[in-house]
């Protein structure tokens, strides 16, 4: 059986050099190269969604791949696609880089300029390892779908549009349906998740920023388990510590969470930081919350254009959620979709602050009444996004399910 090899090379000259040598290897089947880190992850996720057997046995990552640095990219591939062997191609073959590559999850390292014999030996060894892993997994291989947990980011078109409340309710809906869920407050300077849920905490996302290898034990020490069952990774109590969470740290944190939880909901706030940008880029679904007024919609359009300019996310890959919607407002979801160039969630959240005010002021938004039309809409949104395993009303027993049957009686799933 030929060995499928996927080159990830950004430089045109390097692409030709790598693909030429790969095509000369015995029993090798090079596939179309990918030119950046985003395309690599998207390609592997698409193949993994079909079957683990569709994944290439070997991925060759060039040191100048971007925008995500090579070692960080290797770490993410190793976490999300554990049956794929990764080889790093680099001009620095020092013991230090070799150790760093192995720590990131690479299965081998090949020095530049490329040598046919060295490349052939390394590809053969890594391919044998990959085949052995898949054989060992046997019928259990379908556990490794490659995509890991689902990551959803929630950003605000501007401050005060309800992004934090939406993030909390999405996480609650996911957890209540039986999916292990973590809610991350990535609004690093002004995050309010802890206030909305009335929790006191010692550890925060900033405590993970300086850790290069986030083990399950380290992650467990930083995460706070809420009474609802939702795991919380909160913003630092001292806003200035938010600067410690770089985009690189954010990528490592999100990758670690994705490998441990079925659903990762990230509140990114309304201000774009490097960490928030990294989270939005890595997300399976990026939500942008807006209200149906001119200022907020302009803010949504401005945010979408900024994400596109910075190559964080394309407009068509962003989903706008309309909060505080009424039929009487002049700005309706179809108009917002036209203005922003994004998709708009089928579920709009109705305006009804009176039913929210009591639980918001008390810091108990998780106790929002099941008859609340706002809660029902947000939980319907969770179903639309595929964050619930089944209609919650069909589940019996379990913490947090009592009294929530009415909340999801009308949940809808988007086709596909």
PDB file of N, CA and C in Angstrom, residues 294-355:
ATOM      1  N   UNK A 294     -27.884  50.547  14.643  1.00  0.00           N
ATOM      2  CA  UNK A 294     -26.885  51.022  13.696  1.00  0.00           C
ATOM      3  C   UNK A 294     -25.473  50.928  14.255  1.00  0.00           C
ATOM      4  N   UNK A 295     -25.260  51.354  15.504  1.00  0.00           N
ATOM      5  CA  UNK A 295     -23.921  51.373  16.080  1.00  0.00           C
ATOM      6  C   UNK A 295     -23.349  49.958  16.188  1.00  0.00           C
ATOM      7  N   UNK A 296     -24.158  49.029  16.676  1.00  0.00           N
ATOM      8  CA  UNK A 296     -23.667  47.657  16.847  1.00  0.00           C
ATOM      9  C   UNK A 296     -23.409  46.983  15.507  1.00  0.00           C
ATOM     10  N   UNK A 297     -24.289  47.198  14.535  1.00  0.00           N
ATOM     11  CA  UNK A 297     -24.096  46.571  13.228  1.00  0.00           C
ATOM     12  C   UNK A 297     -22.856  47.139  12.544  1.00  0.00           C
ATOM     13  N   UNK A 298     -22.626  48.438  12.698  1.00  0.00           N
ATOM     14  CA  UNK A 298     -21.386  49.020  12.172  1.00  0.00           C
ATOM     15  C   UNK A 298     -20.178  48.389  12.849  1.00  0.00           C
ATOM     16  N   UNK A 299     -20.295  48.159  14.163  1.00  0.00           N
ATOM     17  CA  UNK A 299     -19.209  47.498  14.887  1.00  0.00           C
ATOM     18  C   UNK A 299     -18.977  46.091  14.379  1.00  0.00           C
ATOM     19  N   UNK A 300     -20.052  45.378  14.065  1.00  0.00           N
ATOM     20  CA  UNK A 300     -19.915  44.024  13.529  1.00  0.00           C
ATOM     21  C   UNK A 300     -19.216  44.048  12.179  1.00  0.00           C
ATOM     22  N   UNK A 301     -19.617  44.979  11.323  1.00  0.00           N
ATOM     23  CA  UNK A 301     -18.985  45.095  10.006  1.00  0.00           C
ATOM     24  C   UNK A 301     -17.510  45.440  10.143  1.00  0.00           C
ATOM     25  N   UNK A 302     -17.189  46.349  11.082  1.00  0.00           N
ATOM     26  CA  UNK A 302     -15.798  46.742  11.311  1.00  0.00           C
ATOM     27  C   UNK A 302     -14.975  45.542  11.804  1.00  0.00           C
ATOM     28  N   UNK A 303     -15.550  44.761  12.703  1.00  0.00           N
ATOM     29  CA  UNK A 303     -14.842  43.592  13.236  1.00  0.00           C
ATOM     30  C   UNK A 303     -14.583  42.560  12.143  1.00  0.00           C
ATOM     31  N   UNK A 304     -15.599  42.295  11.342  1.00  0.00           N
ATOM     32  CA  UNK A 304     -15.457  41.307  10.269  1.00  0.00           C
ATOM     33  C   UNK A 304     -14.363  41.730   9.291  1.00  0.00           C
ATOM     34  N   UNK A 305     -14.353  43.004   8.918  1.00  0.00           N
ATOM     35  CA  UNK A 305     -13.331  43.491   7.993  1.00  0.00           C
ATOM     36  C   UNK A 305     -11.938  43.413   8.611  1.00  0.00           C
ATOM     37  N   UNK A 306     -11.835  43.712   9.916  1.00  0.00           N
ATOM     38  CA  UNK A 306     -10.533  43.637  10.581  1.00  0.00           C
ATOM     39  C   UNK A 306     -10.037  42.197  10.615  1.00  0.00           C
ATOM     40  N   UNK A 307     -10.912  41.260  10.957  1.00  0.00           N
ATOM     41  CA  UNK A 307     -10.518  39.851  10.957  1.00  0.00           C
ATOM     42  C   UNK A 307     -10.019  39.427   9.584  1.00  0.00           C
ATOM     43  N   UNK A 308     -10.682  39.908   8.541  1.00  0.00           N
ATOM     44  CA  UNK A 308     -10.284  39.545   7.190  1.00  0.00           C
ATOM     45  C   UNK A 308      -8.929  40.156   6.822  1.00  0.00           C
ATOM     46  N   UNK A 309      -8.725  41.432   7.186  1.00  0.00           N
ATOM     47  CA  UNK A 309      -7.443  42.085   6.871  1.00  0.00           C
ATOM     48  C   UNK A 309      -6.283  41.401   7.586  1.00  0.00           C
ATOM     49  N   UNK A 310      -6.513  40.985   8.814  1.00  0.00           N
ATOM     50  CA  UNK A 310      -5.464  40.352   9.606  1.00  0.00           C
ATOM     51  C   UNK A 310      -5.355  38.851   9.331  1.00  0.00           C
ATOM     52  N   UNK A 311      -6.157  38.368   8.389  1.00  0.00           N
ATOM     53  CA  UNK A 311      -6.170  36.955   8.008  1.00  0.00           C
ATOM     54  C   UNK A 311      -6.486  36.058   9.198  1.00  0.00           C
ATOM     55  N   UNK A 312      -7.367  36.547  10.055  1.00  0.00           N
ATOM     56  CA  UNK A 312      -7.821  35.757  11.198  1.00  0.00           C
ATOM     57  C   UNK A 312      -8.968  34.854  10.782  1.00  0.00           C
ATOM     58  N   UNK A 313      -9.918  35.458  10.069  1.00  0.00           N
ATOM     59  CA  UNK A 313     -11.094  34.696   9.639  1.00  0.00           C
ATOM     60  C   UNK A 313     -11.805  35.444   8.516  1.00  0.00           C
ATOM     61  N   UNK A 314     -12.281  34.707   7.535  1.00  0.00           N
ATOM     62  CA  UNK A 314     -13.017  35.314   6.438  1.00  0.00           C
ATOM     63  C   UNK A 314     -14.452  35.597   6.857  1.00  0.00           C
ATOM     64  N   UNK A 315     -15.068  36.572   6.211  1.00  0.00           N
ATOM     65  CA  UNK A 315     -16.434  36.955   6.559  1.00  0.00           C
ATOM     66  C   UNK A 315     -17.392  35.778   6.425  1.00  0.00           C
ATOM     67  N   UNK A 316     -17.254  35.006   5.351  1.00  0.00           N
ATOM     68  CA  UNK A 316     -18.181  33.903   5.128  1.00  0.00           C
ATOM     69  C   UNK A 316     -17.988  32.762   6.121  1.00  0.00           C
ATOM     70  N   UNK A 317     -16.886  32.795   6.887  1.00  0.00           N
ATOM     71  CA  UNK A 317     -16.641  31.772   7.908  1.00  0.00           C
ATOM     72  C   UNK A 317     -17.068  32.249   9.295  1.00  0.00           C
ATOM     73  N   UNK A 318     -17.695  33.410   9.354  1.00  0.00           N
ATOM     74  CA  UNK A 318     -18.147  33.989  10.622  1.00  0.00           C
ATOM     75  C   UNK A 318     -19.670  33.938  10.685  1.00  0.00           C
ATOM     76  N   UNK A 319     -20.202  33.623  11.861  1.00  0.00           N
ATOM     77  CA  UNK A 319     -21.649  33.573  12.055  1.00  0.00           C
ATOM     78  C   UNK A 319     -22.078  34.684  12.993  1.00  0.00           C
ATOM     79  N   UNK A 320     -22.942  35.551  12.520  1.00  0.00           N
ATOM     80  CA  UNK A 320     -23.469  36.632  13.348  1.00  0.00           C
ATOM     81  C   UNK A 320     -24.729  36.153  14.063  1.00  0.00           C
ATOM     82  N   UNK A 321     -24.829  36.445  15.345  1.00  0.00           N
ATOM     83  CA  UNK A 321     -26.017  36.146  16.134  1.00  0.00           C
ATOM     84  C   UNK A 321     -26.666  37.471  16.528  1.00  0.00           C
ATOM     85  N   UNK A 322     -27.945  37.615  16.232  1.00  0.00           N
ATOM     86  CA  UNK A 322     -28.661  38.853  16.532  1.00  0.00           C
ATOM     87  C   UNK A 322     -29.301  38.725  17.909  1.00  0.00           C
ATOM     88  N   UNK A 323     -28.873  39.562  18.831  1.00  0.00           N
ATOM     89  CA  UNK A 323     -29.396  39.573  20.193  1.00  0.00           C
ATOM     90  C   UNK A 323     -30.360  40.757  20.349  1.00  0.00           C
ATOM     91  N   UNK A 324     -31.291  40.624  21.297  1.00  0.00           N
ATOM     92  CA  UNK A 324     -32.297  41.665  21.583  1.00  0.00           C
ATOM     93  C   UNK A 324     -33.111  42.005  20.339  1.00  0.00           C
ATOM     94  N   UNK A 325     -33.499  40.962  19.674  1.00  0.00           N
ATOM     95  CA  UNK A 325     -34.251  41.109  18.432  1.00  0.00           C
ATOM     96  C   UNK A 325     -35.740  41.321  18.705  1.00  0.00           C
ATOM     97  N   UNK A 326     -36.342  42.199  17.948  1.00  0.00           N
ATOM     98  CA  UNK A 326     -37.796  42.375  17.953  1.00  0.00           C
ATOM     99  C   UNK A 326     -38.270  42.502  16.520  1.00  0.00           C
ATOM    100  N   UNK A 327     -39.504  42.171  16.297  1.00  0.00           N
ATOM    101  CA  UNK A 327     -40.055  42.268  14.947  1.00  0.00           C
ATOM    102  C   UNK A 327     -40.229  43.720  14.522  1.00  0.00           C
ATOM    103  N   UNK A 328     -40.308  44.613  15.500  1.00  0.00           N
ATOM    104  CA  UNK A 328     -40.580  46.013  15.186  1.00  0.00           C
ATOM    105  C   UNK A 328     -39.346  46.773  14.712  1.00  0.00           C
ATOM    106  N   UNK A 329     -38.152  46.240  15.005  1.00  0.00           N
ATOM    107  CA  UNK A 329     -36.949  46.988  14.648  1.00  0.00           C
ATOM    108  C   UNK A 329     -36.775  47.055  13.133  1.00  0.00           C
ATOM    109  N   UNK A 330     -36.214  48.158  12.672  1.00  0.00           N
ATOM    110  CA  UNK A 330     -36.020  48.338  11.236  1.00  0.00           C
ATOM    111  C   UNK A 330     -34.891  47.460  10.706  1.00  0.00           C
ATOM    112  N   UNK A 331     -33.907  47.156  11.548  1.00  0.00           N
ATOM    113  CA  UNK A 331     -32.761  46.352  11.118  1.00  0.00           C
ATOM    114  C   UNK A 331     -33.036  44.890  11.466  1.00  0.00           C
ATOM    115  N   UNK A 332     -33.301  44.089  10.451  1.00  0.00           N
ATOM    116  CA  UNK A 332     -33.628  42.688  10.616  1.00  0.00           C
ATOM    117  C   UNK A 332     -32.439  41.814  10.185  1.00  0.00           C
ATOM    118  N   UNK A 333     -32.386  40.549  10.610  1.00  0.00           N
ATOM    119  CA  UNK A 333     -31.240  39.683  10.292  1.00  0.00           C
ATOM    120  C   UNK A 333     -30.835  39.637   8.825  1.00  0.00           C
ATOM    121  N   UNK A 334     -31.753  39.558   7.850  1.00  0.00           N
ATOM    122  CA  UNK A 334     -31.300  39.541   6.454  1.00  0.00           C
ATOM    123  C   UNK A 334     -30.489  40.778   6.065  1.00  0.00           C
ATOM    124  N   UNK A 335     -30.876  41.942   6.608  1.00  0.00           N
ATOM    125  CA  UNK A 335     -30.133  43.157   6.311  1.00  0.00           C
ATOM    126  C   UNK A 335     -28.745  43.104   6.945  1.00  0.00           C
ATOM    127  N   UNK A 336     -28.652  42.581   8.160  1.00  0.00           N
ATOM    128  CA  UNK A 336     -27.359  42.440   8.834  1.00  0.00           C
ATOM    129  C   UNK A 336     -26.457  41.498   8.045  1.00  0.00           C
ATOM    130  N   UNK A 337     -27.022  40.432   7.533  1.00  0.00           N
ATOM    131  CA  UNK A 337     -26.243  39.494   6.724  1.00  0.00           C
ATOM    132  C   UNK A 337     -25.698  40.179   5.483  1.00  0.00           C
ATOM    133  N   UNK A 338     -26.518  40.997   4.851  1.00  0.00           N
ATOM    134  CA  UNK A 338     -26.089  41.710   3.649  1.00  0.00           C
ATOM    135  C   UNK A 338     -24.999  42.721   3.962  1.00  0.00           C
ATOM    136  N   UNK A 339     -25.132  43.436   5.090  1.00  0.00           N
ATOM    137  CA  UNK A 339     -24.162  44.471   5.446  1.00  0.00           C
ATOM    138  C   UNK A 339     -22.811  43.872   5.818  1.00  0.00           C
ATOM    139  N   UNK A 340     -22.827  42.789   6.576  1.00  0.00           N
ATOM    140  CA  UNK A 340     -21.577  42.221   7.100  1.00  0.00           C
ATOM    141  C   UNK A 340     -20.941  41.205   6.157  1.00  0.00           C
ATOM    142  N   UNK A 341     -21.717  40.608   5.264  1.00  0.00           N
ATOM    143  CA  UNK A 341     -21.184  39.582   4.383  1.00  0.00           C
ATOM    144  C   UNK A 341     -20.977  38.253   5.068  1.00  0.00           C
ATOM    145  N   UNK A 342     -21.549  38.089   6.240  1.00  0.00           N
ATOM    146  CA  UNK A 342     -21.415  36.859   7.011  1.00  0.00           C
ATOM    147  C   UNK A 342     -22.669  36.008   6.863  1.00  0.00           C
ATOM    148  N   UNK A 343     -22.624  34.826   7.454  1.00  0.00           N
ATOM    149  CA  UNK A 343     -23.865  34.078   7.646  1.00  0.00           C
ATOM    150  C   UNK A 343     -24.495  34.574   8.946  1.00  0.00           C
ATOM    151  N   UNK A 344     -25.793  34.436   9.058  1.00  0.00           N
ATOM    152  CA  UNK A 344     -26.510  34.857  10.262  1.00  0.00           C
ATOM    153  C   UNK A 344     -27.228  33.647  10.829  1.00  0.00           C
ATOM    154  N   UNK A 345     -27.087  33.430  12.123  1.00  0.00           N
ATOM    155  CA  UNK A 345     -27.726  32.280  12.755  1.00  0.00           C
ATOM    156  C   UNK A 345     -29.233  32.331  12.557  1.00  0.00           C
ATOM    157  N   UNK A 346     -29.831  31.167  12.323  1.00  0.00           N
ATOM    158  CA  UNK A 346     -31.281  31.104  12.149  1.00  0.00           C
ATOM    159  C   UNK A 346     -32.003  31.497  13.429  1.00  0.00           C
ATOM    160  N   UNK A 347     -31.357  31.279  14.568  1.00  0.00           N
ATOM    161  CA  UNK A 347     -31.960  31.612  15.854  1.00  0.00           C
ATOM    162  C   UNK A 347     -31.575  33.022  16.254  1.00  0.00           C
ATOM    163  N   UNK A 348     -32.561  33.897  16.402  1.00  0.00           N
ATOM    164  CA  UNK A 348     -32.344  35.238  16.938  1.00  0.00           C
ATOM    165  C   UNK A 348     -32.791  35.246  18.391  1.00  0.00           C
ATOM    166  N   UNK A 349     -32.082  35.992  19.218  1.00  0.00           N
ATOM    167  CA  UNK A 349     -32.375  36.035  20.652  1.00  0.00           C
ATOM    168  C   UNK A 349     -33.271  37.231  20.931  1.00  0.00           C
ATOM    169  N   UNK A 350     -34.458  37.003  21.482  1.00  0.00           N
ATOM    170  CA  UNK A 350     -35.404  38.104  21.677  1.00  0.00           C
ATOM    171  C   UNK A 350     -34.972  39.065  22.774  1.00  0.00           C
ATOM    172  N   UNK A 351     -35.487  40.279  22.702  1.00  0.00           N
ATOM    173  CA  UNK A 351     -35.201  41.302  23.711  1.00  0.00           C
ATOM    174  C   UNK A 351     -36.131  41.110  24.894  1.00  0.00           C
ATOM    175  N   UNK A 352     -35.569  40.854  26.054  1.00  0.00           N
ATOM    176  CA  UNK A 352     -36.380  40.733  27.272  1.00  0.00           C
ATOM    177  C   UNK A 352     -35.470  40.840  28.482  1.00  0.00           C
ATOM    178  N   UNK A 353     -34.971  42.056  28.744  1.00  0.00           N
ATOM    179  CA  UNK A 353     -34.004  42.218  29.824  1.00  0.00           C
ATOM    180  C   UNK A 353     -34.638  42.031  31.197  1.00  0.00           C
ATOM    181  N   UNK A 354     -35.941  42.254  31.304  1.00  0.00           N
ATOM    182  CA  UNK A 354     -36.582  42.138  32.617  1.00  0.00           C
ATOM    183  C   UNK A 354     -36.394  40.762  33.222  1.00  0.00           C
ATOM    184  N   UNK A 355     -36.464  39.724  32.384  1.00  0.00           N
ATOM    185  CA  UNK A 355     -36.312  38.372  32.928  1.00  0.00           C
ATOM    186  C   UNK A 355     -34.855  38.036  33.240  1.00  0.00           C
TER     187      UNK A 355
END
